[in-house]
mmCIF file of C-alpha atoms in Angstrom:
data_model
loop_
_atom_site.group_PDB
_atom_site.id
_atom_site.type_symbol
_atom_site.label_atom_id
_atom_site.label_comp_id
_atom_site.label_asym_id
_atom_site.label_seq_id
_atom_site.Cartn_x
_atom_site.Cartn_y
_atom_site.Cartn_z
ATOM 1 C CA UNK U 492 56.225 95.690 69.164
ATOM 2 C CA UNK U 493 56.388 95.930 65.487
ATOM 3 C CA UNK U 494 55.092 93.125 63.363
ATOM 4 C CA UNK U 495 56.713 91.707 60.287
ATOM 5 C CA UNK U 496 55.322 92.802 56.897
ATOM 6 C CA UNK U 497 53.259 90.009 55.435
ATOM 7 C CA UNK U 498 53.729 90.875 51.936
ATOM 8 C CA UNK U 499 57.457 91.036 52.483
ATOM 9 C CA UNK U 500 57.334 87.329 54.319
ATOM 10 C CA UNK U 501 55.485 86.002 51.261
ATOM 11 C CA UNK U 502 57.913 87.593 48.824
ATOM 12 C CA UNK U 503 60.841 86.065 50.780
ATOM 13 C CA UNK U 504 59.317 82.722 50.867
ATOM 14 C CA UNK U 505 58.399 82.712 47.264
ATOM 15 C CA UNK U 506 61.910 83.700 46.290
ATOM 16 C CA UNK U 507 63.294 80.688 48.415
ATOM 17 C CA UNK U 508 60.950 78.159 46.886
ATOM 18 C CA UNK U 509 61.855 79.471 43.303
ATOM 19 C CA UNK U 510 65.501 79.197 44.376
ATOM 20 C CA UNK U 511 65.274 75.868 45.446
ATOM 21 C CA UNK U 512 63.572 74.872 42.249
ATOM 22 C CA UNK U 513 66.189 76.476 40.276
ATOM 23 C CA UNK U 514 69.036 75.140 41.926
ATOM 24 C CA UNK U 515 67.863 71.574 42.634
ATOM 25 C CA UNK U 516 65.130 70.947 40.200
ATOM 26 C CA UNK U 517 63.343 68.773 38.909
ATOM 27 C CA UNK U 518 62.319 68.818 42.766
ATOM 28 C CA UNK U 519 59.370 67.331 44.673
ATOM 29 C CA UNK U 520 57.432 69.569 47.210
ATOM 30 C CA UNK U 521 58.898 67.524 50.076
ATOM 31 C CA UNK U 522 62.293 68.166 49.089
ATOM 32 C CA UNK U 523 61.492 71.721 48.797
ATOM 33 C CA UNK U 524 60.201 71.687 52.507
ATOM 34 C CA UNK U 525 63.407 70.092 53.698
ATOM 35 C CA UNK U 526 65.710 72.614 51.761
ATOM 36 C CA UNK U 527 63.910 75.773 52.761
ATOM 37 C CA UNK U 528 62.404 74.825 56.116
ATOM 38 C CA UNK U 529 59.183 76.029 55.071
ATOM 39 C CA UNK U 530 55.917 74.052 56.127
ATOM 40 C CA UNK U 531 54.141 71.801 53.535
ATOM 41 C CA UNK U 532 51.181 74.042 53.601
ATOM 42 C CA UNK U 533 53.389 77.102 52.632
ATOM 43 C CA UNK U 534 55.316 75.450 50.034
ATOM 44 C CA UNK U 535 51.967 73.972 48.489
ATOM 45 C CA UNK U 536 50.399 77.506 48.195
ATOM 46 C CA UNK U 537 53.571 78.939 46.706
ATOM 47 C CA UNK U 538 54.157 76.181 44.181
ATOM 48 C CA UNK U 539 50.320 76.418 43.305
ATOM 49 C CA UNK U 540 50.623 80.035 42.480
ATOM 50 C CA UNK U 541 53.833 79.515 40.576
ATOM 51 C CA UNK U 542 52.138 76.913 38.496
ATOM 52 C CA UNK U 543 49.173 79.221 37.728
ATOM 53 C CA UNK U 544 51.607 81.822 36.834
ATOM 54 C CA UNK U 545 53.279 79.842 34.388
ATOM 55 C CA UNK U 546 56.664 80.133 35.960
ATOM 56 C CA UNK U 547 56.872 76.414 37.000
ATOM 57 C CA UNK U 548 56.026 73.218 35.161
ATOM 58 C CA UNK U 549 55.478 69.571 36.463
ATOM 59 C CA UNK U 550 57.211 66.269 35.529
ATOM 60 C CA UNK U 551 55.308 63.328 36.631
ATOM 61 C CA UNK U 552 57.301 60.292 37.233
ATOM 62 C CA UNK U 553 55.103 57.130 36.816
ATOM 63 C CA UNK U 554 57.535 54.688 38.169
ATOM 64 C CA UNK U 555 58.304 56.509 41.363
ATOM 65 C CA UNK U 556 55.680 56.609 44.024
ATOM 66 C CA UNK U 557 55.347 58.743 47.079
ATOM 67 C CA UNK U 558 55.558 56.402 49.978
ATOM 68 C CA UNK U 559 53.027 58.364 51.985
ATOM 69 C CA UNK U 560 50.396 58.688 49.467
ATOM 70 C CA UNK U 561 51.006 55.676 47.112
ATOM 71 C CA UNK U 562 50.898 57.723 43.783
ATOM 72 C CA UNK U 563 53.264 58.919 41.364
ATOM 73 C CA UNK U 564 55.679 61.769 42.526
ATOM 74 C CA UNK U 565 55.447 65.070 40.696
ATOM 75 C CA UNK U 566 58.528 66.929 40.405
ATOM 76 C CA UNK U 567 58.645 70.721 39.782
ATOM 77 C CA UNK U 568 61.155 72.578 37.515
ATOM 78 C CA UNK U 569 61.342 76.082 35.994
ATOM 79 C CA UNK U 570 59.384 76.618 32.789
ATOM 80 C CA UNK U 571 62.149 77.488 30.419
ATOM 81 C CA UNK U 572 59.700 79.419 28.162
ATOM 82 C CA UNK U 573 58.180 81.573 31.223
ATOM 83 C CA UNK U 574 60.581 84.483 30.245
ATOM 84 C CA UNK U 575 63.266 85.382 27.997
ATOM 85 C CA UNK U 576 66.124 88.037 28.916
ATOM 86 C CA UNK U 577 69.144 89.234 27.207
ATOM 87 C CA UNK U 578 72.680 89.594 28.876
ATOM 88 C CA UNK U 579 75.554 91.596 27.475
ATOM 89 C CA UNK U 580 79.160 92.306 28.311
ATOM 90 C CA UNK U 581 81.177 95.375 27.101
ATOM 91 C CA UNK U 582 84.928 94.621 26.763
ATOM 92 C CA UNK U 583 87.490 96.701 25.387
ATOM 93 C CA UNK U 584 87.666 94.762 21.963
ATOM 94 C CA UNK U 585 84.118 93.108 21.772
ATOM 95 C CA UNK U 586 80.787 93.292 22.830
ATOM 96 C CA UNK U 587 79.227 89.740 23.760
ATOM 97 C CA UNK U 588 75.436 89.351 23.775
ATOM 98 C CA UNK U 589 73.163 86.292 24.733
ATOM 99 C CA UNK U 590 69.445 85.726 24.662
ATOM 100 C CA UNK U 591 68.518 83.153 27.452
ATOM 101 C CA UNK U 592 65.395 81.527 28.603
ATOM 102 C CA UNK U 593 64.158 81.534 32.157
ATOM 103 C CA UNK U 594 66.852 78.807 33.193
ATOM 104 C CA UNK U 595 69.490 81.070 31.616
ATOM 105 C CA UNK U 596 69.970 78.527 28.964
ATOM 106 C CA UNK U 597 71.542 80.462 25.831
ATOM 107 C CA UNK U 598 69.190 80.221 22.965
ATOM 108 C CA UNK U 599 71.239 82.647 20.824
ATOM 109 C CA UNK U 600 74.486 84.593 21.082
ATOM 110 C CA UNK U 601 76.765 86.783 19.114
ATOM 111 C CA UNK U 602 80.077 88.692 19.484
ATOM 112 C CA UNK U 603 80.673 91.996 17.671
ATOM 113 C CA UNK U 604 84.466 92.639 17.322
ATOM 114 C CA UNK U 605 84.704 96.274 17.968
ATOM 115 C CA UNK U 606 87.054 98.403 19.787
ATOM 116 C CA UNK U 607 84.768 100.119 22.195
ATOM 117 C CA UNK U 608 87.127 102.623 23.627
ATOM 118 C CA UNK U 609 87.608 104.270 20.247
ATOM 119 C CA UNK U 610 83.924 105.244 20.039
ATOM 120 C CA UNK U 611 81.902 107.933 21.597
ATOM 121 C CA UNK U 612 79.301 106.747 24.243
ATOM 122 C CA UNK U 613 76.169 107.286 21.755
ATOM 123 C CA UNK U 614 77.883 105.018 19.182
ATOM 124 C CA UNK U 615 78.642 102.378 21.741
ATOM 125 C CA UNK U 616 74.955 102.546 22.811
ATOM 126 C CA UNK U 617 74.037 102.111 19.236
ATOM 127 C CA UNK U 618 75.968 98.987 18.710
ATOM 128 C CA UNK U 619 74.616 97.456 21.900
ATOM 129 C CA UNK U 620 71.190 98.367 20.798
ATOM 130 C CA UNK U 621 71.836 96.758 17.397
ATOM 131 C CA UNK U 622 73.450 93.802 18.827
ATOM 132 C CA UNK U 623 70.430 93.001 21.228
ATOM 133 C CA UNK U 624 67.867 93.367 18.557
ATOM 134 C CA UNK U 625 69.860 91.024 16.302
ATOM 135 C CA UNK U 626 70.424 88.510 19.034
ATOM 136 C CA UNK U 627 66.717 88.567 19.998
ATOM 137 C CA UNK U 628 65.719 87.956 16.463
ATOM 138 C CA UNK U 629 68.120 85.222 16.163
ATOM 139 C CA UNK U 630 66.547 83.496 18.948
ATOM 140 C CA UNK U 631 63.368 83.585 16.938
ATOM 141 C CA UNK U 632 61.799 86.215 19.321
ATOM 142 C CA UNK U 633 60.358 89.574 19.309
ATOM 143 C CA UNK U 634 61.656 92.409 21.341
ATOM 144 C CA UNK U 635 58.316 92.560 23.152
ATOM 145 C CA UNK U 636 58.944 89.155 24.402
ATOM 146 C CA UNK U 637 62.063 90.125 26.203
ATOM 147 C CA UNK U 638 61.543 90.619 30.130
ATOM 148 C CA UNK U 639 64.594 92.476 30.743
ATOM 149 C CA UNK U 640 68.138 93.352 29.651
ATOM 150 C CA UNK U 641 71.330 93.521 31.801
ATOM 151 C CA UNK U 642 74.640 94.827 30.571
ATOM 152 C CA UNK U 643 77.877 94.145 32.191
ATOM 153 C CA UNK U 644 80.588 97.001 31.959
ATOM 154 C CA UNK U 645 84.092 97.193 33.590
ATOM 155 C CA UNK U 646 84.398 100.061 36.229
ATOM 156 C CA UNK U 647 82.292 101.639 38.928
ATOM 157 C CA UNK U 648 78.562 101.169 38.507
ATOM 158 C CA UNK U 649 75.680 102.438 40.563
ATOM 159 C CA UNK U 650 73.175 99.627 39.524
ATOM 160 C CA UNK U 651 70.083 101.081 41.326
ATOM 161 C CA UNK U 652 70.418 104.251 39.431
ATOM 162 C CA UNK U 653 71.610 102.530 36.130
ATOM 163 C CA UNK U 654 74.603 104.900 35.947
ATOM 164 C CA UNK U 655 78.095 104.014 35.203
ATOM 165 C CA UNK U 656 80.053 106.336 37.367
ATOM 166 C CA UNK U 657 83.332 105.476 35.766
ATOM 167 C CA UNK U 658 84.839 102.926 33.188
ATOM 168 C CA UNK U 659 88.343 102.433 31.748
ATOM 169 C CA UNK U 660 86.261 102.065 28.396
ATOM 170 C CA UNK U 661 84.984 105.674 28.314
ATOM 171 C CA UNK U 662 86.572 109.147 29.082
ATOM 172 C CA UNK U 663 82.994 110.331 30.325
ATOM 173 C CA UNK U 664 81.727 109.906 33.877
ATOM 174 C CA UNK U 665 78.171 109.237 35.206
ATOM 175 C CA UNK U 666 76.843 107.851 32.219
ATOM 176 C CA UNK U 667 73.055 107.098 32.550
ATOM 177 C CA UNK U 668 73.326 103.784 30.383
ATOM 178 C CA UNK U 669 70.434 102.058 31.756
ATOM 179 C CA UNK U 670 67.913 104.781 30.833
ATOM 180 C CA UNK U 671 69.430 105.311 27.608
ATOM 181 C CA UNK U 672 69.227 101.606 26.581
ATOM 182 C CA UNK U 673 65.614 101.305 27.990
ATOM 183 C CA UNK U 674 64.364 104.109 25.791
ATOM 184 C CA UNK U 675 66.045 102.676 22.703
ATOM 185 C CA UNK U 676 64.725 99.203 23.192
ATOM 186 C CA UNK U 677 61.129 100.395 23.207
ATOM 187 C CA UNK U 678 60.545 100.308 26.849
ATOM 188 C CA UNK U 679 62.140 96.952 27.653
ATOM 189 C CA UNK U 680 63.706 97.436 31.036
ATOM 190 C CA UNK U 681 67.461 97.548 30.902
ATOM 191 C CA UNK U 682 69.855 97.493 33.947
ATOM 192 C CA UNK U 683 73.570 97.659 34.184
ATOM 193 C CA UNK U 684 76.235 96.112 36.640
ATOM 194 C CA UNK U 685 79.801 95.802 36.975
ATOM 195 C CA UNK U 686 80.985 92.937 34.811
ATOM 196 C CA UNK U 687 82.812 91.080 37.549
ATOM 197 C CA UNK U 688 79.620 90.973 39.618
ATOM 198 C CA UNK U 689 77.914 89.207 36.704
ATOM 199 C CA UNK U 690 80.387 86.714 36.577
ATOM 200 C CA UNK U 691 80.373 86.333 40.321
ATOM 201 C CA UNK U 692 76.683 85.349 40.146
ATOM 202 C CA UNK U 693 77.212 82.957 37.113
ATOM 203 C CA UNK U 694 80.021 81.113 38.951
ATOM 204 C CA UNK U 695 77.397 80.953 41.876
ATOM 205 C CA UNK U 696 74.649 79.447 39.670
ATOM 206 C CA UNK U 697 76.595 77.455 37.187
ATOM 207 C CA UNK U 698 80.268 77.460 37.848
ATOM 208 C CA UNK U 699 83.262 76.742 40.258
ATOM 209 C CA UNK U 700 81.335 78.191 43.170
ATOM 210 C CA UNK U 701 78.191 76.355 42.777
ATOM 211 C CA UNK U 702 76.752 75.821 46.112
ATOM 212 C CA UNK U 703 78.960 78.131 47.873
ATOM 213 C CA UNK U 704 77.522 81.304 49.856
ATOM 214 C CA UNK U 705 81.177 82.784 50.414
ATOM 215 C CA UNK U 706 83.844 83.307 47.777
ATOM 216 C CA UNK U 707 85.638 86.033 45.708
ATOM 217 C CA UNK U 708 86.276 86.445 42.162
ATOM 218 C CA UNK U 709 89.259 88.641 41.004
ATOM 219 C CA UNK U 710 89.311 89.442 37.164
ATOM 220 C CA UNK U 711 92.524 90.708 35.663
ATOM 221 C CA UNK U 712 91.406 92.535 32.470
ATOM 222 C CA UNK U 713 91.373 96.041 31.435
ATOM 223 C CA UNK U 714 90.960 97.009 35.060
ATOM 224 C CA UNK U 715 90.862 94.865 38.075
ATOM 225 C CA UNK U 716 87.419 93.705 39.175
ATOM 226 C CA UNK U 717 86.329 92.263 42.377
ATOM 227 C CA UNK U 718 83.168 90.352 42.904
ATOM 228 C CA UNK U 719 82.272 89.516 46.650
ATOM 229 C CA UNK U 720 79.656 86.882 47.596
ATOM 230 C CA UNK U 721 79.238 86.953 51.190
ATOM 231 C CA UNK U 722 76.529 84.872 53.251
ATOM 232 C CA UNK U 723 74.883 84.390 49.739
ATOM 233 C CA UNK U 724 74.656 87.974 48.861
ATOM 234 C CA UNK U 725 76.570 90.082 46.257
ATOM 235 C CA UNK U 726 78.468 92.780 48.504
ATOM 236 C CA UNK U 727 77.532 96.256 47.342
ATOM 237 C CA UNK U 728 78.594 99.418 48.990
ATOM 238 C CA UNK U 729 76.751 102.729 49.524
ATOM 239 C CA UNK U 730 74.312 103.524 46.679
ATOM 240 C CA UNK U 731 74.909 99.719 45.437
ATOM 241 C CA UNK U 732 78.526 100.502 44.223
ATOM 242 C CA UNK U 733 80.728 97.755 43.870
ATOM 243 C CA UNK U 734 84.201 97.642 44.971
ATOM 244 C CA UNK U 735 86.922 98.491 42.265
ATOM 245 C CA UNK U 736 90.089 96.281 43.182
ATOM 246 C CA UNK U 737 92.257 98.473 41.012
ATOM 247 C CA UNK U 738 91.762 101.500 43.369
ATOM 248 C CA UNK U 739 93.545 99.664 46.199
ATOM 249 C CA UNK U 740 96.909 101.145 47.065
ATOM 250 C CA UNK U 741 100.107 99.090 46.480
ATOM 251 C CA UNK U 742 103.917 99.659 46.444
ATOM 252 C CA UNK U 743 105.453 99.816 42.952
ATOM 253 C CA UNK U 744 108.271 97.478 42.057
ATOM 254 C CA UNK U 745 110.969 100.013 42.965
ATOM 255 C CA UNK U 746 109.564 100.249 46.375
ATOM 256 C CA UNK U 747 109.156 104.111 46.225
ATOM 257 C CA UNK U 748 105.853 105.681 47.376
ATOM 258 C CA UNK U 749 102.369 104.396 46.852
ATOM 259 C CA UNK U 750 100.588 103.620 43.564
ATOM 260 C CA UNK U 751 97.072 102.360 42.522
ATOM 261 C CA UNK U 752 97.079 98.613 42.081
ATOM 262 C CA UNK U 753 95.621 98.928 38.431
ATOM 263 C CA UNK U 754 98.828 100.907 37.382
ATOM 264 C CA UNK U 755 100.900 97.502 38.207
ATOM 265 C CA UNK U 756 98.591 94.658 37.709
ATOM 266 C CA UNK U 757 95.867 95.575 35.088
ATOM 267 C CA UNK U 758 95.740 94.321 31.701
ATOM 268 C CA UNK U 759 96.051 97.951 30.597
ATOM 269 C CA UNK U 760 99.116 98.561 32.623
ATOM 270 C CA UNK U 761 100.642 95.433 31.494
ATOM 271 C CA UNK U 762 100.254 96.297 27.826
ATOM 272 C CA UNK U 763 101.469 99.788 28.186
ATOM 273 C CA UNK U 764 104.707 98.538 30.063
ATOM 274 C CA UNK U 765 105.061 95.704 27.910
ATOM 275 C CA UNK U 766 104.925 97.927 24.729
ATOM 276 C CA UNK U 767 107.471 100.428 26.206
ATOM 277 C CA UNK U 768 109.837 97.348 26.885
ATOM 278 C CA UNK U 769 109.590 95.991 23.371
ATOM 279 C CA UNK U 770 109.612 99.344 21.518
ATOM 280 C CA UNK U 771 111.928 99.306 18.622
ATOM 281 C CA UNK U 772 111.777 95.581 18.148
ATOM 282 C CA UNK U 773 109.964 93.382 15.749
ATOM 283 C CA UNK U 774 107.376 92.673 18.338
ATOM 284 C CA UNK U 775 106.034 96.318 18.884
ATOM 285 C CA UNK U 776 103.630 96.011 15.727
ATOM 286 C CA UNK U 777 101.478 93.496 17.433
ATOM 287 C CA UNK U 778 100.398 96.261 19.826
ATOM 288 C CA UNK U 779 99.168 98.494 17.004
ATOM 289 C CA UNK U 780 97.083 95.791 15.713
ATOM 290 C CA UNK U 781 95.312 95.322 19.166
ATOM 291 C CA UNK U 782 97.204 91.865 19.763
ATOM 292 C CA UNK U 783 99.246 93.147 22.585
ATOM 293 C CA UNK U 784 98.248 90.602 25.116
ATOM 294 C CA UNK U 785 98.852 87.691 22.523
ATOM 295 C CA UNK U 786 102.467 89.105 22.231
ATOM 296 C CA UNK U 787 102.958 89.377 25.956
ATOM 297 C CA UNK U 788 101.984 85.843 26.613
ATOM 298 C CA UNK U 789 104.351 84.677 23.531
ATOM 299 C CA UNK U 790 107.160 86.646 24.923
ATOM 300 C CA UNK U 791 106.510 85.218 28.540
ATOM 301 C CA UNK U 792 106.664 81.672 27.032
ATOM 302 C CA UNK U 793 109.901 82.334 25.414
ATOM 303 C CA UNK U 794 111.392 83.651 28.637
ATOM 304 C CA UNK U 795 111.760 87.336 27.706
ATOM 305 C CA UNK U 796 113.292 88.877 31.000
ATOM 306 C CA UNK U 797 111.669 92.356 30.694
ATOM 307 C CA UNK U 798 108.111 90.543 30.313
ATOM 308 C CA UNK U 799 108.726 87.942 32.729
ATOM 309 C CA UNK U 800 109.620 90.785 35.343
ATOM 310 C CA UNK U 801 106.468 92.770 34.520
ATOM 311 C CA UNK U 802 104.334 89.771 35.106
ATOM 312 C CA UNK U 803 106.202 88.870 38.395
ATOM 313 C CA UNK U 804 105.526 92.345 39.675
ATOM 314 C CA UNK U 805 101.928 92.197 38.779
ATOM 315 C CA UNK U 806 101.586 88.815 40.437
ATOM 316 C CA UNK U 807 103.129 89.753 43.653
ATOM 317 C CA UNK U 808 101.112 92.963 43.687
ATOM 318 C CA UNK U 809 97.983 90.683 43.174
ATOM 319 C CA UNK U 810 98.958 88.492 45.869
ATOM 320 C CA UNK U 811 99.494 91.099 48.224
ATOM 321 C CA UNK U 812 95.846 92.489 47.743
ATOM 322 C CA UNK U 813 94.323 88.876 47.655
ATOM 323 C CA UNK U 814 96.180 88.092 50.930
ATOM 324 C CA UNK U 815 94.427 91.003 52.614
ATOM 325 C CA UNK U 816 90.996 90.049 51.211
ATOM 326 C CA UNK U 817 91.442 86.547 52.535
ATOM 327 C CA UNK U 818 92.294 88.009 55.934
ATOM 328 C CA UNK U 819 89.014 90.144 55.623
ATOM 329 C CA UNK U 820 86.647 87.747 54.274
ATOM 330 C CA UNK U 821 88.183 84.149 55.059
ATOM 331 C CA UNK U 822 86.655 82.872 51.623
ATOM 332 C CA UNK U 823 86.755 79.003 51.103
ATOM 333 C CA UNK U 824 87.497 79.905 47.476
ATOM 334 C CA UNK U 825 89.166 82.831 45.342
ATOM 335 C CA UNK U 826 88.597 82.511 41.599
ATOM 336 C CA UNK U 827 90.888 84.189 39.349
ATOM 337 C CA UNK U 828 90.512 84.935 35.616
ATOM 338 C CA UNK U 829 91.465 87.198 32.860
ATOM 339 C CA UNK U 830 93.491 87.057 29.618
ATOM 340 C CA UNK U 831 96.831 87.710 31.762
ATOM 341 C CA UNK U 832 96.199 84.732 33.758
ATOM 342 C CA UNK U 833 97.037 82.660 30.471
ATOM 343 C CA UNK U 834 100.684 83.438 31.299
ATOM 344 C CA UNK U 835 100.774 80.732 33.661
ATOM 345 C CA UNK U 836 103.369 80.436 36.145
ATOM 346 C CA UNK U 837 105.139 83.755 35.180
ATOM 347 C CA UNK U 838 102.117 85.488 36.778
ATOM 348 C CA UNK U 839 100.192 82.999 39.058
ATOM 349 C CA UNK U 840 103.375 81.461 40.824
ATOM 350 C CA UNK U 841 104.589 84.839 42.239
ATOM 351 C CA UNK U 842 100.912 85.651 43.160
ATOM 352 C CA UNK U 843 100.428 82.222 44.916
ATOM 353 C CA UNK U 844 103.972 82.613 46.761
ATOM 354 C CA UNK U 845 103.195 86.087 47.965
ATOM 355 C CA UNK U 846 99.806 84.885 49.142
ATOM 356 C CA UNK U 847 101.381 82.043 51.039
ATOM 357 C CA UNK U 848 104.151 84.253 52.554
ATOM 358 C CA UNK U 849 101.653 86.934 53.833
ATOM 359 C CA UNK U 850 98.791 84.888 55.239
ATOM 360 C CA UNK U 851 98.876 84.323 59.076
ATOM 361 C CA UNK U 852 99.108 80.517 60.102
ATOM 362 C CA UNK U 853 95.519 80.709 61.198
ATOM 363 C CA UNK U 854 94.235 81.305 57.714
ATOM 364 C CA UNK U 855 97.059 79.455 55.582
ATOM 365 C CA UNK U 856 94.744 76.749 54.459
ATOM 366 C CA UNK U 857 91.267 78.611 54.376
ATOM 367 C CA UNK U 858 91.083 79.606 50.767
ATOM 368 C CA UNK U 859 91.474 77.613 47.646
ATOM 369 C CA UNK U 860 93.012 79.854 44.613
ATOM 370 C CA UNK U 861 91.588 78.722 41.290
ATOM 371 C CA UNK U 862 92.485 80.022 38.147
ATOM 372 C CA UNK U 863 89.342 79.549 35.912
ATOM 373 C CA UNK U 864 89.306 80.145 32.020
ATOM 374 C CA UNK U 865 85.764 81.729 31.489
ATOM 375 C CA UNK U 866 83.950 81.311 28.383
ATOM 376 C CA UNK U 867 82.500 84.269 26.623
ATOM 377 C CA UNK U 868 78.819 83.447 27.370
ATOM 378 C CA UNK U 869 79.491 83.203 31.072
ATOM 379 C CA UNK U 870 79.366 86.896 31.293
ATOM 380 C CA UNK U 871 76.079 87.008 29.407
ATOM 381 C CA UNK U 872 74.638 84.169 31.378
ATOM 382 C CA UNK U 873 75.526 86.103 34.586
ATOM 383 C CA UNK U 874 73.663 89.182 33.111
ATOM 384 C CA UNK U 875 70.805 86.845 32.413
ATOM 385 C CA UNK U 876 70.941 85.542 35.808
ATOM 386 C CA UNK U 877 70.865 89.043 37.578
ATOM 387 C CA UNK U 878 67.896 89.837 35.611
ATOM 388 C CA UNK U 879 66.226 86.325 36.404
ATOM 389 C CA UNK U 880 66.937 86.886 39.962
ATOM 390 C CA UNK U 881 65.184 90.343 39.796
ATOM 391 C CA UNK U 882 62.167 88.488 38.270
ATOM 392 C CA UNK U 883 62.063 86.082 41.123
ATOM 393 C CA UNK U 884 61.305 89.008 43.589
ATOM 394 C CA UNK U 885 64.336 88.477 45.807
ATOM 395 C CA UNK U 886 63.794 91.189 48.371
ATOM 396 C CA UNK U 887 67.614 91.601 49.049
ATOM 397 C CA UNK U 888 71.009 90.488 47.729
ATOM 398 C CA UNK U 889 71.524 87.321 45.510
ATOM 399 C CA UNK U 890 69.578 84.702 47.768
ATOM 400 C CA UNK U 891 67.580 87.121 49.959
ATOM 401 C CA UNK U 892 67.145 86.728 53.662
ATOM 402 C CA UNK U 893 66.099 83.535 55.428
ATOM 403 C CA UNK U 894 62.713 82.096 54.765
ATOM 404 C CA UNK U 895 59.762 82.917 57.101
ATOM 405 C CA UNK U 896 57.838 79.991 58.475
#
């Protein structure tokens, strides 16, 4: 009979202790035992090593005594200065970068307003590198003090290989972005991931889904992103690829044939169709200035029938896709976000109506649909969280397998 790998078991247990301290700290050792089902001996050994490594610090509460020992309780917390990481997000009209500490608290951040898609990949990488170097300096740090960098990008990403398979931002495919950034950043290890995966992890650590081990994130932006947290782990397909919601098939508003969902409901398709609908009017100029979505939202609030029809079609198509996702995963929460969601009922009401109409009665009240307006730094904090999760040494997924006693 094959025995378990003791090194792997220790790594699993170490991760769960670290994760308990991150999620519930400051926390006493006895509470760590309760939350991880690990023995007091195991927890004591692991926390002792973490203290020696400088990853954890203690808080002694003089007024609170341990009933069993009659002495002040010692609480454990992550050491914010144990490591610093950089998270970045590449969007169509900006690059957002944040330097964070070991708790993923932002120490410095900046936003570079740039139309990324208008530049070649090497120029875009130059901008990312320059932004990272400046953000690190703004945090009062040297690049040599950075433990890792993670960049979120829309599209299909093979995280393990550090390759961007395809992105609506670039015409090129199979871009070795992680290796290129690592070389430019003097050997600081850079990784890349789908931007929606980073938001999913940020929602799990800090946001609407804190404490949930199963939920979905749907982002309606340049493309359509889908983040899946299932049983505490980010879902990834073969070779670590994440699903692209925009690639799902859908029926167009005219009902003829099948098209990709992104061609109806993504920000890119909405802007293209809205620009065509408003061609020859005073509103057309906004699209040339890169303010197309602002104009779409303005015309939707004004009740423009053409724009309202576009948003309704997008909402119904998204609702169809989300209803199928709920049937597959039965998540307690589906988090929706993206600039187009600011259209409010013009988009969200048909989405909700479609979901309600298509779900079977057994799943009608399973999932809570939440529209969440994300701040810019949640993407970067998610990227930082992904890097910090790697530093914790999680053997698999987001939270790893169960502890081993």
